[in-house]
């Protein structure tokens, strides 16, 4: 069992939080993140905009070929038109580079370090456009390259970008399958309709088998006393800070003591060993080729490594927002 990390977010967590999480579903962040990773071998720390422009634009070109929407508003208009011309063979690389360097970076450089509407105090690069026509990579960025997972970071952005595009395509918020509080069911929300899938309680109970996710106390899924709550592992209150908290990846069945009793969980973040338990649960559905396996993979990552990273980043992100962790009082024998 590989371990999830507690305590302060690492460099890697920060990178993921900036690019992969929350409302950071912007094409320019994906494109810039990938370009930086691809250019990291550049000697010296200064990356001139004219060096950065083409790798950045080519990432967008590649994605515009298969997903022309690209979140409608999150690419500069001149840059988008340049990329489209390039894809049609009407523009040379040098011309695309020039358009991108001139028009393509606008707010992008500033917005890269904004998370949940706030600019963060640490930086992967410093904006030196005014003095040196470029950006200067920091030690924080260099640390990324030394990580054992450094080689996966670019693929991780690519995977996340594709998931977000699927969301745009279907008109859903990159989640694909959501929990419907009114009906207690799972559904796919398309732009103009909801498609009901199944009872969420029945689906989740396939793994939990009548036990609370947190305390292993008995729960019922058929009404009456002890009817389980469908609980958001990462609280619904963090829906603006985190991506897709209504996704099945984040839902568990909990007894009412755990969810909203005295010393209940409410909006707290479960302690770390419970994150392991959530990961095992999701992997169980995926390994077992459950009909929700594809949805879970789309929501959290295409490989076990990516899914673990996703949960790790979500945990770091949620902990930064809520600080305190919650631990259940046990009401039954460990069952999963
Ligand atoms: Zn419980």
Coordinates of C-alpha atoms and ligand atoms in Angstrom, one line a residue:
X1 CA 0.0 0.0 0.0
X2 CA 1.5 3.3 -1.0
X3 CA 0.9 6.1 1.4
X4 CA -1.0 9.2 1.2
X5 CA 0.6 12.3 2.8
X6 CA -0.6 14.2 5.7
X7 CA 0.6 17.7 6.8
X8 CA 1.5 20.5 4.5
X9 CA 1.1 20.3 0.8
X10 CA 4.3 19.4 -1.1
X11 CA 5.6 21.0 -4.3
X12 CA 3.8 18.3 -6.2
X13 CA 0.5 19.0 -4.4
X14 CA 0.8 22.6 -5.2
X15 CA 1.4 21.9 -8.8
X16 CA -1.6 19.6 -9.0
X17 CA -3.8 22.0 -7.0
X18 CA -3.0 24.8 -9.4
X19 CA -3.5 22.9 -12.6
X20 CA -5.7 20.0 -12.0
X21 CA -8.2 20.9 -9.3
X22 CA -11.1 23.1 -8.4
X23 CA -12.3 25.5 -11.1
X24 CA -8.9 25.4 -12.7
X25 CA -10.4 23.8 -15.8
X26 CA -8.8 26.3 -18.1
X27 CA -7.2 25.3 -21.4
X28 CA -4.4 27.9 -21.0
X29 CA -3.3 26.4 -17.6
X30 CA -3.1 22.9 -19.1
X31 CA -1.3 24.3 -22.2
X32 CA 1.2 26.4 -20.2
X33 CA 1.8 23.6 -17.6
X34 CA 2.6 21.2 -20.3
X35 CA 4.9 23.7 -22.1
X36 CA 6.8 24.4 -18.9
X37 CA 7.3 20.7 -18.2
X38 CA 8.5 20.1 -21.8
X39 CA 10.9 23.0 -21.7
X40 CA 12.3 22.3 -18.3
X41 CA 15.6 21.1 -19.8
X42 CA 16.3 24.6 -20.9
X43 CA 19.6 25.8 -19.4
X44 CA 19.2 28.8 -17.2
X45 CA 16.1 29.9 -15.5
X46 CA 14.8 32.5 -17.8
X47 CA 12.2 31.4 -20.4
X48 CA 11.6 34.1 -23.0
X49 CA 8.1 34.5 -24.2
X50 CA 9.2 33.8 -27.8
X51 CA 10.7 30.5 -26.6
X52 CA 7.6 29.6 -24.7
X53 CA 5.1 30.7 -27.3
X54 CA 5.3 27.8 -29.8
X55 CA 5.2 24.9 -27.3
X56 CA 2.3 26.6 -25.5
X57 CA 0.4 27.2 -28.8
X58 CA 1.0 23.8 -30.2
X59 CA -0.6 22.2 -27.1
X60 CA -3.7 24.3 -27.8
X61 CA -3.6 23.5 -31.5
X62 CA -3.5 19.8 -30.8
X63 CA -6.5 20.0 -28.5
X64 CA -8.5 22.3 -30.7
X65 CA -8.4 19.6 -33.4
X66 CA -10.5 17.2 -31.4
X67 CA -12.3 19.6 -28.9
X68 CA -13.0 22.9 -30.6
X69 CA -15.0 24.3 -27.7
X70 CA -12.0 24.6 -25.2
X71 CA -14.2 26.2 -22.6
X72 CA -15.3 29.0 -24.9
X73 CA -13.8 32.0 -23.0
X74 CA -10.5 30.8 -21.6
X75 CA -8.3 31.3 -24.7
X76 CA -7.5 34.7 -26.1
X77 CA -9.4 35.3 -29.4
X78 CA -6.3 36.2 -31.5
X79 CA -4.5 33.1 -30.2
X80 CA -7.5 30.8 -30.9
X81 CA -7.8 32.1 -34.5
X82 CA -4.0 31.7 -34.9
X83 CA -4.2 28.1 -33.8
X84 CA -7.2 27.4 -36.0
X85 CA -5.4 28.8 -39.0
X86 CA -2.3 26.8 -38.2
X87 CA -4.4 23.6 -38.0
X88 CA -5.8 24.4 -41.4
X89 CA -2.3 24.8 -42.8
X90 CA -2.7 28.5 -43.4
X91 CA -0.1 29.7 -40.9
X92 CA 3.6 28.9 -40.6
X93 CA 5.0 28.0 -37.2
X94 CA 7.0 31.2 -37.0
X95 CA 3.8 33.3 -37.5
X96 CA 2.0 31.3 -34.9
X97 CA 4.9 31.9 -32.5
X98 CA 4.7 35.6 -33.2
X99 CA 0.9 35.9 -32.6
X100 CA 1.2 33.8 -29.4
X101 CA 4.1 35.9 -28.0
X102 CA 2.2 39.1 -28.8
X103 CA -1.4 38.2 -27.8
X104 CA -1.5 34.8 -26.2
X105 CA -0.1 35.4 -22.7
X106 CA -2.2 38.4 -21.6
X107 CA -3.7 37.3 -18.3
X108 CA -2.4 33.7 -18.6
X109 CA 0.9 34.4 -16.8
X110 CA -0.9 36.2 -13.9
X111 CA -3.7 33.7 -13.7
X112 CA -1.5 30.6 -13.5
X113 CA -0.9 31.0 -9.8
X114 CA -4.5 31.9 -8.9
X115 CA -6.4 29.2 -7.0
X116 CA -10.0 29.5 -6.0
X117 CA -9.9 33.2 -6.9
X118 CA -6.8 33.9 -4.8
X119 CA -3.3 34.5 -5.9
X120 CA -0.9 32.2 -4.0
X121 CA 2.2 33.6 -2.4
X122 CA 4.6 30.9 -3.8
X123 CA 5.5 30.7 -7.4
X124 CA 6.6 28.2 -10.0
X125 CA 7.9 31.2 -12.0
X126 CA 8.3 34.9 -11.6
X127 CA 6.8 37.3 -14.2
X128 CA 9.7 39.2 -15.7
X129 CA 8.0 40.2 -18.9
X130 CA 8.6 43.9 -18.3
X131 CA 12.4 43.6 -17.6
X132 CA 13.4 40.4 -19.5
X133 CA 10.6 39.6 -21.9
X134 CA 10.0 36.3 -20.2
X135 CA 9.4 34.4 -17.0
X136 CA 11.9 33.1 -14.6
X137 CA 11.5 29.5 -13.3
X138 CA 11.9 29.2 -9.5
X139 CA 13.4 26.5 -7.3
X140 CA 9.9 25.3 -6.6
X141 CA 9.6 24.5 -10.3
X142 CA 13.0 22.8 -10.3
X143 CA 11.9 20.6 -7.5
X144 CA 9.2 19.2 -9.6
X145 CA 11.7 17.9 -12.1
X146 CA 13.5 15.9 -9.3
X147 CA 10.4 14.0 -8.2
X148 CA 10.2 10.3 -9.0
X149 CA 6.9 11.1 -10.6
X150 CA 8.3 13.9 -12.8
X151 CA 7.8 11.9 -15.9
X152 CA 4.1 11.4 -15.2
X153 CA 3.2 15.1 -14.7
X154 CA 2.8 15.9 -18.4
X155 CA 0.6 12.8 -19.0
X156 CA -1.4 13.7 -15.9
X157 CA -2.3 17.1 -17.4
X158 CA -3.1 15.5 -20.6
X159 CA -5.5 13.0 -18.9
X160 CA -7.2 15.8 -16.9
X161 CA -7.5 18.0 -20.0
X162 CA -9.3 15.2 -21.9
X163 CA -11.7 14.6 -19.0
X164 CA -12.5 18.3 -18.9
X165 CA -13.1 18.3 -22.6
X166 CA -15.4 15.4 -22.3
X167 CA -17.4 17.5 -19.8
X168 CA -17.6 20.4 -22.2
X169 CA -18.7 18.1 -25.0
X170 CA -21.5 16.5 -23.0
X171 CA -22.4 19.8 -21.3
X172 CA -21.6 18.5 -17.9
X173 CA -19.2 20.0 -15.4
X174 CA -16.4 17.4 -16.1
X175 CA -18.1 15.1 -13.7
X176 CA -20.2 12.9 -16.0
X177 CA -22.1 11.3 -13.2
X178 CA -23.6 13.3 -10.4
X179 CA -25.5 12.7 -7.2
X180 CA -29.0 14.1 -7.2
X181 CA -29.9 15.1 -3.6
X182 CA -33.6 15.4 -4.4
X183 CA -34.1 11.8 -5.6
X184 CA -31.1 10.1 -3.9
X185 CA -30.1 8.8 -7.4
X186 CA -27.2 9.1 -9.7
X187 CA -27.7 10.9 -13.0
X188 CA -25.9 12.3 -16.0
X189 CA -26.7 16.0 -16.4
X190 CA -26.7 17.1 -20.0
X191 CA -27.2 20.7 -20.9
X192 CA -30.9 20.3 -21.2
X193 CA -31.9 17.2 -19.3
X194 CA -31.0 14.8 -16.6
X195 CA -30.6 11.1 -17.3
X196 CA -31.4 9.0 -14.2
X197 CA -29.0 6.1 -13.7
X198 CA -29.7 4.3 -10.5
X199 CA -30.3 4.6 -6.8
X200 CA -27.2 5.9 -5.3
X201 CA -27.7 3.9 -2.0
X202 CA -28.0 0.6 -3.8
X203 CA -24.9 1.3 -5.9
X204 CA -22.7 2.3 -2.9
X205 CA -24.0 -0.5 -0.7
X206 CA -22.7 -3.0 -3.2
X207 CA -19.3 -2.4 -1.5
X208 CA -20.4 -1.4 2.0
X209 CA -22.9 -4.3 2.5
X210 CA -25.0 -2.6 5.2
X211 CA -22.1 -1.0 7.1
X212 CA -21.4 2.7 7.6
X213 CA -18.3 3.7 5.6
X214 CA -16.7 5.4 8.6
X215 CA -17.6 3.4 11.8
X216 CA -18.8 0.1 10.3
X217 CA -22.0 0.4 12.3
X218 CA -25.2 -1.1 10.7
X219 CA -27.1 1.0 8.1
X220 CA -30.2 0.4 6.1
X221 CA -30.8 1.4 2.5
X222 CA -34.5 0.6 2.4
X223 CA -35.9 3.3 4.5
X224 CA -37.0 3.2 8.1
X225 CA -34.7 3.4 11.1
X226 CA -31.0 3.6 10.3
X227 CA -31.5 4.7 6.7
X228 CA -28.1 5.6 5.5
X229 CA -27.1 9.1 4.6
X230 CA -25.4 9.6 1.2
X231 CA -22.3 11.5 2.4
X232 CA -19.8 13.5 0.5
X233 CA -16.4 12.3 1.8
X234 CA -14.9 15.7 0.9
X235 CA -17.7 18.0 2.1
X236 CA -20.2 19.5 -0.3
X237 CA -19.4 22.8 1.3
X238 CA -16.1 22.7 -0.6
X239 CA -17.8 22.4 -4.0
X240 CA -16.4 25.7 -5.1
X241 CA -12.9 24.8 -4.0
X242 CA -12.8 21.3 -5.4
X243 CA -13.7 19.6 -8.6
X244 CA -16.9 17.6 -8.8
X245 CA -17.7 16.8 -5.2
X246 CA -21.0 15.3 -6.3
X247 CA -19.1 12.7 -8.3
X248 CA -19.5 9.0 -7.3
X249 CA -15.8 8.9 -6.5
X250 CA -16.6 11.1 -3.5
X251 CA -19.8 9.6 -2.2
X252 CA -20.2 7.0 0.6
X253 CA -23.0 5.7 2.8
X254 CA -22.8 6.9 6.4
X255 CA -24.8 6.3 9.5
X256 CA -26.5 9.4 10.9
X257 CA -24.2 9.3 14.0
X258 CA -21.2 9.8 11.8
X259 CA -22.7 12.2 9.3
X260 CA -24.6 14.5 11.6
X261 CA -24.7 13.2 15.1
X262 CA -22.9 14.6 18.2
X263 CA -19.2 14.7 17.2
X264 CA -20.4 13.9 13.6
X265 CA -18.4 14.7 10.5
X266 CA -20.5 17.5 9.1
X267 CA -18.1 19.6 7.0
X268 CA -14.9 18.2 8.3
X269 CA -12.3 16.3 6.3
X270 CA -12.0 12.6 7.3
X271 CA -8.6 11.6 8.7
X272 CA -5.9 10.1 6.5
X273 CA -6.6 6.4 6.9
X274 CA -10.1 7.0 5.7
X275 CA -8.7 8.4 2.5
X276 CA -7.0 5.0 2.0
X277 CA -10.3 3.4 2.5
X278 CA -11.9 5.6 -0.1
X279 CA -9.2 4.8 -2.6
X280 CA -9.6 1.1 -1.9
X281 CA -13.3 1.4 -2.5
X282 CA -12.9 3.2 -5.8
X283 CA -10.2 0.7 -7.0
X284 CA -12.6 -2.1 -6.1
X285 CA -15.2 -0.8 -8.4
X286 CA -12.7 -0.2 -11.2
X287 CA -10.9 -3.6 -10.8
X288 CA -14.2 -5.3 -10.7
X289 CA -15.2 -3.7 -14.0
X290 CA -18.3 -2.3 -12.3
X291 CA -20.5 -0.4 -14.7
X292 CA -19.4 2.8 -12.9
X293 CA -15.7 1.9 -13.5
X294 CA -15.4 4.2 -16.6
X295 CA -17.1 7.1 -14.7
X296 CA -14.7 6.7 -11.7
X297 CA -11.7 6.6 -14.1
X298 CA -13.0 9.7 -15.9
X299 CA -13.5 11.6 -12.7
X300 CA -10.3 10.7 -11.0
X301 CA -7.7 9.4 -13.5
X302 CA -7.0 6.7 -16.0
X303 CA -4.5 4.7 -13.9
X304 CA -4.2 3.7 -10.3
X305 CA -1.2 6.1 -9.9
X306 CA -3.2 9.0 -11.3
X307 CA -6.2 8.2 -9.2
X308 CA -4.0 8.1 -6.1
X309 CA -2.5 11.5 -7.1
X310 CA -6.0 12.9 -7.6
X311 CA -7.1 11.9 -4.1
X312 CA -3.8 13.1 -2.6
X313 CA -4.2 16.5 -4.3
X314 CA -7.9 16.7 -3.2
X315 CA -6.9 15.9 0.3
X316 CA -4.2 18.6 0.4
X317 CA -6.6 21.0 -1.2
X318 CA -9.4 20.2 1.3
X319 CA -7.0 20.3 4.3
X320 CA -5.8 23.7 3.3
X321 CA -9.4 24.8 3.2
X322 CA -10.7 23.1 6.4
X323 CA -7.5 22.4 8.4
X324 CA -9.2 20.0 11.0
X325 CA -9.6 16.3 10.5
X326 CA -12.4 14.1 11.8
X327 CA -12.2 10.6 13.2
X328 CA -15.3 8.4 13.7
X329 CA -16.1 6.5 16.9
X330 CA -16.2 2.8 15.9
X331 CA -19.6 1.1 16.0
X332 CA -18.7 -2.2 14.4
X333 CA -15.9 -4.6 13.3
X334 CA -13.8 -3.4 10.3
X335 CA -15.5 -4.9 7.2
X336 CA -13.7 -3.3 4.3
Ligands
LIG1 ZN1 -21.0 5.6 11.2

